[in-house]
JSON list of N, CA and C in Angstrom, two decimals:
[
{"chain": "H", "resi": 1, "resn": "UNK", "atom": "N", "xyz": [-2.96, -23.83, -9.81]},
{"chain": "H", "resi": 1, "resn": "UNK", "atom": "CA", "xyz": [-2.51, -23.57, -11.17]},
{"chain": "H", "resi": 1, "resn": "UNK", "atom": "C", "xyz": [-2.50, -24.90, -11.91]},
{"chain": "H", "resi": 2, "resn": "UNK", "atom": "N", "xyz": [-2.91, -25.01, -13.21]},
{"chain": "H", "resi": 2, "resn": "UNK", "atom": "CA", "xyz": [-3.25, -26.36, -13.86]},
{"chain": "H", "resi": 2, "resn": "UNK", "atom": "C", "xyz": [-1.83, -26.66, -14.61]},
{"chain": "H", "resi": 3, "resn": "UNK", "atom": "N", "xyz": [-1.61, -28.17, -15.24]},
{"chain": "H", "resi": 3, "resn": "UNK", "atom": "CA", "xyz": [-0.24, -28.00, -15.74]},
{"chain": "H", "resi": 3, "resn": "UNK", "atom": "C", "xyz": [-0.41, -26.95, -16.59]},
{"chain": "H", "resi": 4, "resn": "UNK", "atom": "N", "xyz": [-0.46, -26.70, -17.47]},
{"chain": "H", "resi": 4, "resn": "UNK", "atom": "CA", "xyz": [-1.15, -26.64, -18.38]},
{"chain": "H", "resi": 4, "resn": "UNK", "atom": "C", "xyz": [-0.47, -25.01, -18.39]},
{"chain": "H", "resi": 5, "resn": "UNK", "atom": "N", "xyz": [-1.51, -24.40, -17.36]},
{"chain": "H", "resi": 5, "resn": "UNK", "atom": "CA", "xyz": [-1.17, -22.80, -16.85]},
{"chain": "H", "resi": 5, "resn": "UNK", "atom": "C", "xyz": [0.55, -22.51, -16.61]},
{"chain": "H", "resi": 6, "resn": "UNK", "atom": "N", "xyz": [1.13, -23.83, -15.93]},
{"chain": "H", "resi": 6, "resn": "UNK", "atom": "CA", "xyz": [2.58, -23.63, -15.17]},
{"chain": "H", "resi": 6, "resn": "UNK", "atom": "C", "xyz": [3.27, -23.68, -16.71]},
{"chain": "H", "resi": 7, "resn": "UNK", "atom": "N", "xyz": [2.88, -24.68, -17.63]},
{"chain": "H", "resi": 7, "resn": "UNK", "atom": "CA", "xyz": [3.76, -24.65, -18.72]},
{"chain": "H", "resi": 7, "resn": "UNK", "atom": "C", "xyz": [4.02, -23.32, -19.36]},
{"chain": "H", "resi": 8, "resn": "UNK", "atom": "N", "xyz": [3.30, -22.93, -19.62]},
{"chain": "H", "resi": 8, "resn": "UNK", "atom": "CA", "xyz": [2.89, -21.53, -20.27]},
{"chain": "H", "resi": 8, "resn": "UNK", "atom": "C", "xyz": [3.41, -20.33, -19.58]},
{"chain": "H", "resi": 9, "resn": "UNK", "atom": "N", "xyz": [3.50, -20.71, -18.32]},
{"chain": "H", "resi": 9, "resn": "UNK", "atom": "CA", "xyz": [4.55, -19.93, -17.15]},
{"chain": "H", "resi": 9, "resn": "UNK", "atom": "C", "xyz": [6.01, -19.93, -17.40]},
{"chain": "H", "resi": 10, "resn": "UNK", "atom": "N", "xyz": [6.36, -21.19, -17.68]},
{"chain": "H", "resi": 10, "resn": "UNK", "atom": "CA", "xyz": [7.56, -21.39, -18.04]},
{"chain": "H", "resi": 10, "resn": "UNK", "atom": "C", "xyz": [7.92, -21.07, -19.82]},
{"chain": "H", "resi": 11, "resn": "UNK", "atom": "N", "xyz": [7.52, -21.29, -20.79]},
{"chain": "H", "resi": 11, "resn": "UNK", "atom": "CA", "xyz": [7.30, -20.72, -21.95]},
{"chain": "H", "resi": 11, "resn": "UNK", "atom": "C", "xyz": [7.53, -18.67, -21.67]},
{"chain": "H", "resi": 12, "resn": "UNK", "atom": "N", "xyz": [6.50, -18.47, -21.03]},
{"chain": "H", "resi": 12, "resn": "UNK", "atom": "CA", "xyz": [7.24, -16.79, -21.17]},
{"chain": "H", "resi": 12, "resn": "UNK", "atom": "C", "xyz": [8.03, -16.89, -20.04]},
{"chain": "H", "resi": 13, "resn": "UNK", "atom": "N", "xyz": [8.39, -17.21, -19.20]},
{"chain": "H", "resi": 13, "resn": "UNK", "atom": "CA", "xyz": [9.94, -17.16, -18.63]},
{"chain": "H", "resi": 13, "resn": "UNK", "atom": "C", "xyz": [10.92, -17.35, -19.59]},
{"chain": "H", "resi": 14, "resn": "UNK", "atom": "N", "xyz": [11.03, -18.01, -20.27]},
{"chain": "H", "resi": 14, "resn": "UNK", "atom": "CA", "xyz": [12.20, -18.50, -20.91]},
{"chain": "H", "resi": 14, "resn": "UNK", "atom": "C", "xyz": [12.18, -17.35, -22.42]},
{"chain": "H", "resi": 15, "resn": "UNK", "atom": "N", "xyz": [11.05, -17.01, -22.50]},
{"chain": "H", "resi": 15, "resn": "UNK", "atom": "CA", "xyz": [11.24, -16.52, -23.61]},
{"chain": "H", "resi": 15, "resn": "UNK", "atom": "C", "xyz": [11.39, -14.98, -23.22]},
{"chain": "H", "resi": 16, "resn": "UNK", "atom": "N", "xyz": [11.61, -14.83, -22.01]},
{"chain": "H", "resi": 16, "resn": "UNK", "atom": "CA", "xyz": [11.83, -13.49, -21.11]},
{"chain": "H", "resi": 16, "resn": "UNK", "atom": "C", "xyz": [12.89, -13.34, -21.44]},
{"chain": "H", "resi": 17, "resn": "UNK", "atom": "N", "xyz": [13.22, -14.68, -20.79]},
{"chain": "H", "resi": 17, "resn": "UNK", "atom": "CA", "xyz": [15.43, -14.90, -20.58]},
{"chain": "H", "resi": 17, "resn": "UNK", "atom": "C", "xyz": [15.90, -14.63, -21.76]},
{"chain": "H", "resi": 18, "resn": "UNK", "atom": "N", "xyz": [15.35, -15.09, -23.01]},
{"chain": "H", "resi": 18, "resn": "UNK", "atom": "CA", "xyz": [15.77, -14.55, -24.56]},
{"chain": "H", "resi": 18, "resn": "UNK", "atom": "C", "xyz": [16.32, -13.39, -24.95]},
{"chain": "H", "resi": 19, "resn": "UNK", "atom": "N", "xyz": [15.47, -12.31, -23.92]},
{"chain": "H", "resi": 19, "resn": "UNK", "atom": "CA", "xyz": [15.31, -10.89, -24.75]},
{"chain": "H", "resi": 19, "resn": "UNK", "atom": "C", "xyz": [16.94, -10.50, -23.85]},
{"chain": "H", "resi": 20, "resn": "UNK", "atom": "N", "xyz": [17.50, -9.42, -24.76]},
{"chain": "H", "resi": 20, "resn": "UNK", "atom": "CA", "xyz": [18.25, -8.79, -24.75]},
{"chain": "H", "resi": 20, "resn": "UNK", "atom": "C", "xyz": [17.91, -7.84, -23.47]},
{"chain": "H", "resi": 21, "resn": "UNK", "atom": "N", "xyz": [19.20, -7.24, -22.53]},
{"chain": "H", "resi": 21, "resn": "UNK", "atom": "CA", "xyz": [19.25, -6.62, -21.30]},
{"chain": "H", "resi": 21, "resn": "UNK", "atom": "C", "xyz": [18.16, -5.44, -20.90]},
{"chain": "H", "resi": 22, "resn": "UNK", "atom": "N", "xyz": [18.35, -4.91, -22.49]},
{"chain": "H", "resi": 22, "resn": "UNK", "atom": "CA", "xyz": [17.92, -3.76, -22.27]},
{"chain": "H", "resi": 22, "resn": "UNK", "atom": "C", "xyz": [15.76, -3.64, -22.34]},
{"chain": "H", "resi": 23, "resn": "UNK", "atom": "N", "xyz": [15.92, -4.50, -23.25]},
{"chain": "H", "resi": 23, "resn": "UNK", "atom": "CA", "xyz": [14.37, -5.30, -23.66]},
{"chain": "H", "resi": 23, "resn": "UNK", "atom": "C", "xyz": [14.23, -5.91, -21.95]},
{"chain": "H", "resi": 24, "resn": "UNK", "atom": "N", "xyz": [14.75, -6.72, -21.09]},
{"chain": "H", "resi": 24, "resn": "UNK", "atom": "CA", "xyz": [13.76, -6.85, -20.20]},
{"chain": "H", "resi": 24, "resn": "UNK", "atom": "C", "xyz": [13.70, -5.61, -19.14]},
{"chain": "H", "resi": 25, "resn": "UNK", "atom": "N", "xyz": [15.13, -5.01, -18.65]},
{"chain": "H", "resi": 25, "resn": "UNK", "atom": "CA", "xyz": [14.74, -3.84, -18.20]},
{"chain": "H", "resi": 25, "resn": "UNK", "atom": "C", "xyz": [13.23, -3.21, -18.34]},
{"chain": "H", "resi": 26, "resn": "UNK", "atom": "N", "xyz": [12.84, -3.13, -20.17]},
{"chain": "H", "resi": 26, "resn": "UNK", "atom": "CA", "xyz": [12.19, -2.30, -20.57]},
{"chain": "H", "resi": 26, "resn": "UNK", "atom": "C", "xyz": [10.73, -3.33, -19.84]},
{"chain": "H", "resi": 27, "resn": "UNK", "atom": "N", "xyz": [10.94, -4.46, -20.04]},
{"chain": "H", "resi": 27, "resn": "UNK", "atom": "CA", "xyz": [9.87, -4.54, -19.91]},
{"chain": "H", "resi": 27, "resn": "UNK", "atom": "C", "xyz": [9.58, -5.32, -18.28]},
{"chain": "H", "resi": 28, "resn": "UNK", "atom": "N", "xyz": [10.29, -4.69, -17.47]},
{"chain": "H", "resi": 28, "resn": "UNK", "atom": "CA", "xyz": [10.22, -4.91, -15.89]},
{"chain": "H", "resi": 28, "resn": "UNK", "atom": "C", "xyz": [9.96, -3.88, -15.57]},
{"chain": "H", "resi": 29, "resn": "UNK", "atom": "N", "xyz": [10.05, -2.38, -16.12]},
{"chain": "H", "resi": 29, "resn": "UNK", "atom": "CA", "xyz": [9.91, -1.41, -15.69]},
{"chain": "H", "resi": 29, "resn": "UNK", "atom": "C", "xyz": [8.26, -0.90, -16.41]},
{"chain": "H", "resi": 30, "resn": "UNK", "atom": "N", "xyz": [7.93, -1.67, -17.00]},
{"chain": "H", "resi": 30, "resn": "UNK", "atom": "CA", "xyz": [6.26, -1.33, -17.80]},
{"chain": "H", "resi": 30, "resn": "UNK", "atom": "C", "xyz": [5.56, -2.02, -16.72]},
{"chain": "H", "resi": 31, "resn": "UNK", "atom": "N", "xyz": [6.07, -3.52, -16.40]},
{"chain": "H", "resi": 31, "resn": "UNK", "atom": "CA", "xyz": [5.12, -4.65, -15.56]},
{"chain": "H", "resi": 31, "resn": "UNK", "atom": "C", "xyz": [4.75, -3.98, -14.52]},
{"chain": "H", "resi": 32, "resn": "UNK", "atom": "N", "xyz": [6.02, -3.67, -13.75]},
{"chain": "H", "resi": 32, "resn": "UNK", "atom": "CA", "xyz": [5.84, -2.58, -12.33]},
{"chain": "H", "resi": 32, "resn": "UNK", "atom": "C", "xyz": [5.30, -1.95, -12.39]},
{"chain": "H", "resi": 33, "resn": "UNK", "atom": "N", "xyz": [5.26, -0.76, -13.73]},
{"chain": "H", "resi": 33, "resn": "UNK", "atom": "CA", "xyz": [4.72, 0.28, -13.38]},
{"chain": "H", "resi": 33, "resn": "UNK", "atom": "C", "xyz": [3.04, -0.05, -13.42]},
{"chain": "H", "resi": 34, "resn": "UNK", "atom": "N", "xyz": [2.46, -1.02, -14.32]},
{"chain": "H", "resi": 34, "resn": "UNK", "atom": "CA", "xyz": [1.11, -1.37, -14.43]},
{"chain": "H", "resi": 34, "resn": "UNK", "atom": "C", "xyz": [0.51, -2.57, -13.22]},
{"chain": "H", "resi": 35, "resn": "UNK", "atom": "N", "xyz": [1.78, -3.61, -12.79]},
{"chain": "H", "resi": 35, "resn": "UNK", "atom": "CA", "xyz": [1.06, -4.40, -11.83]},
{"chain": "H", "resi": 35, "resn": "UNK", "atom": "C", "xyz": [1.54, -4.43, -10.96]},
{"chain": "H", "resi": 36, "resn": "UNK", "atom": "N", "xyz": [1.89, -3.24, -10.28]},
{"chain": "H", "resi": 36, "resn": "UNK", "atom": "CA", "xyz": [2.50, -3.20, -8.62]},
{"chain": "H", "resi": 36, "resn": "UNK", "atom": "C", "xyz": [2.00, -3.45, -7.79]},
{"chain": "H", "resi": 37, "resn": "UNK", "atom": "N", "xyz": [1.02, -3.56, -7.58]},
{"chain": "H", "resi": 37, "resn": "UNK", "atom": "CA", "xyz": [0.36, -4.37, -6.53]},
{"chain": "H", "resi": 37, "resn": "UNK", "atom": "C", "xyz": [-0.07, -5.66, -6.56]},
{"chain": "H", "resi": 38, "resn": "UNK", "atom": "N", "xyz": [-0.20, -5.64, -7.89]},
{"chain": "H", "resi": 38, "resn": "UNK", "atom": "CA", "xyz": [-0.64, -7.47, -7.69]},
{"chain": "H", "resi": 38, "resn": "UNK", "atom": "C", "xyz": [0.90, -7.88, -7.59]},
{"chain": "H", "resi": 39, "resn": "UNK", "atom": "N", "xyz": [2.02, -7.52, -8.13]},
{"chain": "H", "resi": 39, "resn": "UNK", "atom": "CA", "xyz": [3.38, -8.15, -7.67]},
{"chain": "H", "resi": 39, "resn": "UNK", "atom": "C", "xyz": [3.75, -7.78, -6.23]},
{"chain": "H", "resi": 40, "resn": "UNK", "atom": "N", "xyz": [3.14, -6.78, -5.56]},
{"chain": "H", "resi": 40, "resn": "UNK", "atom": "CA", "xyz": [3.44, -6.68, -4.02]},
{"chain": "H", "resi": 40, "resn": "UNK", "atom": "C", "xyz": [2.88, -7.87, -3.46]},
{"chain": "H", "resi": 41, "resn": "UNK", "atom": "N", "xyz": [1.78, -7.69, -4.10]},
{"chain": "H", "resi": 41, "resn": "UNK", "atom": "CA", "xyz": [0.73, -9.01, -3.12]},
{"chain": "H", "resi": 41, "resn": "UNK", "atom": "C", "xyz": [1.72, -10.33, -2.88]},
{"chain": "H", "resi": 42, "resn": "UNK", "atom": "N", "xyz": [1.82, -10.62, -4.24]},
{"chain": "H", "resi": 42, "resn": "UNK", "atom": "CA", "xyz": [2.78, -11.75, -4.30]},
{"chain": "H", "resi": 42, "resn": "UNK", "atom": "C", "xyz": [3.14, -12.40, -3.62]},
{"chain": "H", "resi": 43, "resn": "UNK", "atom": "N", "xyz": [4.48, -11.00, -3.79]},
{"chain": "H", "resi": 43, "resn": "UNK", "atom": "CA", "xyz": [5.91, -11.27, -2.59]},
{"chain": "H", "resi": 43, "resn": "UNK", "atom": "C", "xyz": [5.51, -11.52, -1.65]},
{"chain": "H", "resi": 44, "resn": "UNK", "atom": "N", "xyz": [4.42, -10.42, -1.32]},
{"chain": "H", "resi": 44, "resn": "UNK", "atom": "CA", "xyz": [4.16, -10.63, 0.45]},
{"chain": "H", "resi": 44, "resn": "UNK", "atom": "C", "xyz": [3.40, -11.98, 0.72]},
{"chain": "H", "resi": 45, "resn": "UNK", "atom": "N", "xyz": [2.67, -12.63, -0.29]},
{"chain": "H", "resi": 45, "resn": "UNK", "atom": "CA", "xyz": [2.41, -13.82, 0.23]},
{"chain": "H", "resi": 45, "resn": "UNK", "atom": "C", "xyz": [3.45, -15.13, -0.08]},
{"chain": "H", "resi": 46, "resn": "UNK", "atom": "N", "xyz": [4.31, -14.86, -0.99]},
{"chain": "H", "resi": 46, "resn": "UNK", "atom": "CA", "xyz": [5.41, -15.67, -1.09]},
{"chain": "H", "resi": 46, "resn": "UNK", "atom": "C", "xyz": [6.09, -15.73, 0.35]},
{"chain": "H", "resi": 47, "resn": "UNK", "atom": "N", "xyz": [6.49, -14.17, 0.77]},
{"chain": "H", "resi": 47, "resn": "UNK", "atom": "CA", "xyz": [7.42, -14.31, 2.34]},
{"chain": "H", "resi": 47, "resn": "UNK", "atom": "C", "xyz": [6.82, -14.82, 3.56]},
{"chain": "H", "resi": 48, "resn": "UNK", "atom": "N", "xyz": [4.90, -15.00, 3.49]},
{"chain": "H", "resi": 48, "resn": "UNK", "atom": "CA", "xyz": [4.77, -15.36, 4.35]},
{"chain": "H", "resi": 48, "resn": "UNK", "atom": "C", "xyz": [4.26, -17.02, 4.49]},
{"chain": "H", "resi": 49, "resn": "UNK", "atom": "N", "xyz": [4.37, -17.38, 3.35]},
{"chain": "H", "resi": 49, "resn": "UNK", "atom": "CA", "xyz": [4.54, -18.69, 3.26]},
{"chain": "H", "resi": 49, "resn": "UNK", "atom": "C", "xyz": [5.67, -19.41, 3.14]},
{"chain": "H", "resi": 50, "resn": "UNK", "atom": "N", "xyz": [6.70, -18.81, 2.67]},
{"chain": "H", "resi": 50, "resn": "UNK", "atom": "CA", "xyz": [8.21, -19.03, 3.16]},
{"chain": "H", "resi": 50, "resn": "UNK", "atom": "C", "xyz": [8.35, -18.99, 4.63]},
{"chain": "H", "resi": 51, "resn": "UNK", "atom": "N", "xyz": [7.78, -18.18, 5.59]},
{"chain": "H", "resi": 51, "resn": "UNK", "atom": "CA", "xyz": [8.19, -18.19, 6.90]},
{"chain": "H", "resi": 51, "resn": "UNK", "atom": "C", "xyz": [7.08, -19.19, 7.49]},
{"chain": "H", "resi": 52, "resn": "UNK", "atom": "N", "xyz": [6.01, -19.57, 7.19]},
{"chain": "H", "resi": 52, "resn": "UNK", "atom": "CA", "xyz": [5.02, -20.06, 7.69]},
{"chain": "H", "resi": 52, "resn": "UNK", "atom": "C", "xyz": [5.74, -21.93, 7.58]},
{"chain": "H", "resi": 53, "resn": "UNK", "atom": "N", "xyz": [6.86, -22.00, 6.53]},
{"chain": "H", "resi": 53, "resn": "UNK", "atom": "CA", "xyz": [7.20, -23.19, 5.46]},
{"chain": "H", "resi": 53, "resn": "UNK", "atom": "C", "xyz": [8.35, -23.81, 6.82]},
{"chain": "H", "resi": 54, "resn": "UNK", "atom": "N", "xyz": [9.01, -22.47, 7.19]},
{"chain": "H", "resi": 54, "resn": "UNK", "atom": "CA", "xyz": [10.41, -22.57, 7.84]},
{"chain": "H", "resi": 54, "resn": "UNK", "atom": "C", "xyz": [9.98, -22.82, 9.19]},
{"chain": "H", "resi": 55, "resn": "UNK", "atom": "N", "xyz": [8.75, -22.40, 9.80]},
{"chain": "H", "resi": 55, "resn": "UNK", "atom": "CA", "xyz": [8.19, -22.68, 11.08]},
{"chain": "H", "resi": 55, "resn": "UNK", "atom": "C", "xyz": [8.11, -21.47, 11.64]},
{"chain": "H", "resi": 56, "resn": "UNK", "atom": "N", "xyz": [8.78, -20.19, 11.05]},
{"chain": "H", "resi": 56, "resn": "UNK", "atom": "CA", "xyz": [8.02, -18.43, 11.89]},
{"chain": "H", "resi": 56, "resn": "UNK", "atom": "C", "xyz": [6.95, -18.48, 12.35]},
{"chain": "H", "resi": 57, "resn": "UNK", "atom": "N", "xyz": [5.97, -19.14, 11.43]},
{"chain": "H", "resi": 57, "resn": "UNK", "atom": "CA", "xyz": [4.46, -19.02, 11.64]},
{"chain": "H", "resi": 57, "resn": "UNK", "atom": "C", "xyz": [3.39, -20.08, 12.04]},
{"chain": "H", "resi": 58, "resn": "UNK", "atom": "N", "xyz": [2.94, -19.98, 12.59]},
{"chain": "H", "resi": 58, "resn": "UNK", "atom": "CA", "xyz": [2.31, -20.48, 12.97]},
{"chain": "H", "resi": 58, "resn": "UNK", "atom": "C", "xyz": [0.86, -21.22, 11.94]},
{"chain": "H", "resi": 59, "resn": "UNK", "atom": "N", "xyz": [0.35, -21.92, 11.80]},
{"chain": "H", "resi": 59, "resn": "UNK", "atom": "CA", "xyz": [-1.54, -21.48, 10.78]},
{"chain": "H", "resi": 59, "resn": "UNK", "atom": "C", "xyz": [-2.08, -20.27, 11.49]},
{"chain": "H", "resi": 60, "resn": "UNK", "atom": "N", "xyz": [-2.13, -20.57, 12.91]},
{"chain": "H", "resi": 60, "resn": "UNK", "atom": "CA", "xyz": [-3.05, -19.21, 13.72]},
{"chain": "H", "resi": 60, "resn": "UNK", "atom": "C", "xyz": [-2.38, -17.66, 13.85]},
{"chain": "H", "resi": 61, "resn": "UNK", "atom": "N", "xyz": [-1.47, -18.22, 13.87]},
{"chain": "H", "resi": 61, "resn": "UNK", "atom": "CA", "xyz": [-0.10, -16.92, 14.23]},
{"chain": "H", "resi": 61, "resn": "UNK", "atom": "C", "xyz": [-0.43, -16.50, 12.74]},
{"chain": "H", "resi": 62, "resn": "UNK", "atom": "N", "xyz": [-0.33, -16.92, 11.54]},
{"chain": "H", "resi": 62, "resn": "UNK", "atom": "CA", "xyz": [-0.04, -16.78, 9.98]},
{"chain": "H", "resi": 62, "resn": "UNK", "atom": "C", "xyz": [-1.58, -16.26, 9.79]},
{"chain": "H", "resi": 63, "resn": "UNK", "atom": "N", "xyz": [-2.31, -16.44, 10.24]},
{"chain": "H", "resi": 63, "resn": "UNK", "atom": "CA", "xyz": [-3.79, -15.93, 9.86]},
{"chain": "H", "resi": 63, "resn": "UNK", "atom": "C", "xyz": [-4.35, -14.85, 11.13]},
{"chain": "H", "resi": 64, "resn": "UNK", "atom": "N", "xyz": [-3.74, -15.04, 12.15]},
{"chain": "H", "resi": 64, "resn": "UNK", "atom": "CA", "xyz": [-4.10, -13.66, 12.94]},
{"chain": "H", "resi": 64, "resn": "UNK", "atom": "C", "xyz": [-3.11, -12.32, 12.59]},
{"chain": "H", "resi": 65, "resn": "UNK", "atom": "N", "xyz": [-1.86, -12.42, 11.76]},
{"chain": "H", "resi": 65, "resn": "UNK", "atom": "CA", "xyz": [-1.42, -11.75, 11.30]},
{"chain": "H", "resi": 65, "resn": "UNK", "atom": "C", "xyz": [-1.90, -10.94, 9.98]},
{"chain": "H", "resi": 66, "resn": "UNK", "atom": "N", "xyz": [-2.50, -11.88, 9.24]},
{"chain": "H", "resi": 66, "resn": "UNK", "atom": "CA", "xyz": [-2.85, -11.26, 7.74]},
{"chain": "H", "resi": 66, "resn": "UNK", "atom": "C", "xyz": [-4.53, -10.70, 8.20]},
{"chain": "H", "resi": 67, "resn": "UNK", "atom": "N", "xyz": [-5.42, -11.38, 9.65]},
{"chain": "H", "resi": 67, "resn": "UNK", "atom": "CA", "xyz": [-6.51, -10.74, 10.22]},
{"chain": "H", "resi": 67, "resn": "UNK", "atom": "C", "xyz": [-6.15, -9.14, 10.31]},
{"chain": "H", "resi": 68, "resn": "UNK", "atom": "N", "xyz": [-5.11, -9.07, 11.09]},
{"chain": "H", "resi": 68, "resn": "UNK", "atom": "CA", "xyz": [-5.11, -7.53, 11.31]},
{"chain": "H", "resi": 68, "resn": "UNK", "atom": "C", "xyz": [-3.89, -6.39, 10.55]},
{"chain": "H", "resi": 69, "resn": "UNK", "atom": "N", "xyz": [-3.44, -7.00, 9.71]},
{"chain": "H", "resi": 69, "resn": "UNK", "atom": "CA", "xyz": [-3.05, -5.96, 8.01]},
{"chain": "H", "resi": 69, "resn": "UNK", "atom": "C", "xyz": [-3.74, -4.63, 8.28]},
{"chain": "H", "resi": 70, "resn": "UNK", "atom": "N", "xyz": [-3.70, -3.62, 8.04]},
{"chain": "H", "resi": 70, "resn": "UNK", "atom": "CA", "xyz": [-4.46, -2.66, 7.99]},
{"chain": "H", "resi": 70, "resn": "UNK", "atom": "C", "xyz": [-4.84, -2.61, 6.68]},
{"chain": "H", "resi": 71, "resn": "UNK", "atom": "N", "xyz": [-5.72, -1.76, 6.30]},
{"chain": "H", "resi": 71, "resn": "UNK", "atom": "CA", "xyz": [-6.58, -1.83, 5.04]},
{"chain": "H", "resi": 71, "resn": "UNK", "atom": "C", "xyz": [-6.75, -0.84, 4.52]}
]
């Protein structure tokens, strides 16, 4: 991600945090409903680089795992 990209990351974060309760509800429940999988993906590669970070995983262990994912 370039600075550039992260700034602009942070710009609609913050201008997320702005909106009123009911406004982000509204609009966490549109994101989900349109990018649920690319936000599954995410997580799941956020948790497994969090565990890979903490020492769960191994590189080989961490890539023979995401080898056999089912599809």
């Amino acid at each position: 991600m370039t600075t550039q990209s992260l700034q602009l990351s942070h710009h609609f974060y913050n201008l997320f945090q702005a909106l009123p309760d009911d406004a982000k509800q509204g609009f966490l429940a549109t994101l989900i409903t349109h990018n649920r999988q690319e936000i599954e993906d995410l997580l799941f590669y956020q948790d497994c680089k969090a565990a890979k970070e903490d020492g769960f995983l191994s590189d080989q262990k961490a890539q023979e795992f995401v080898t056999n994912l089912p599809q």
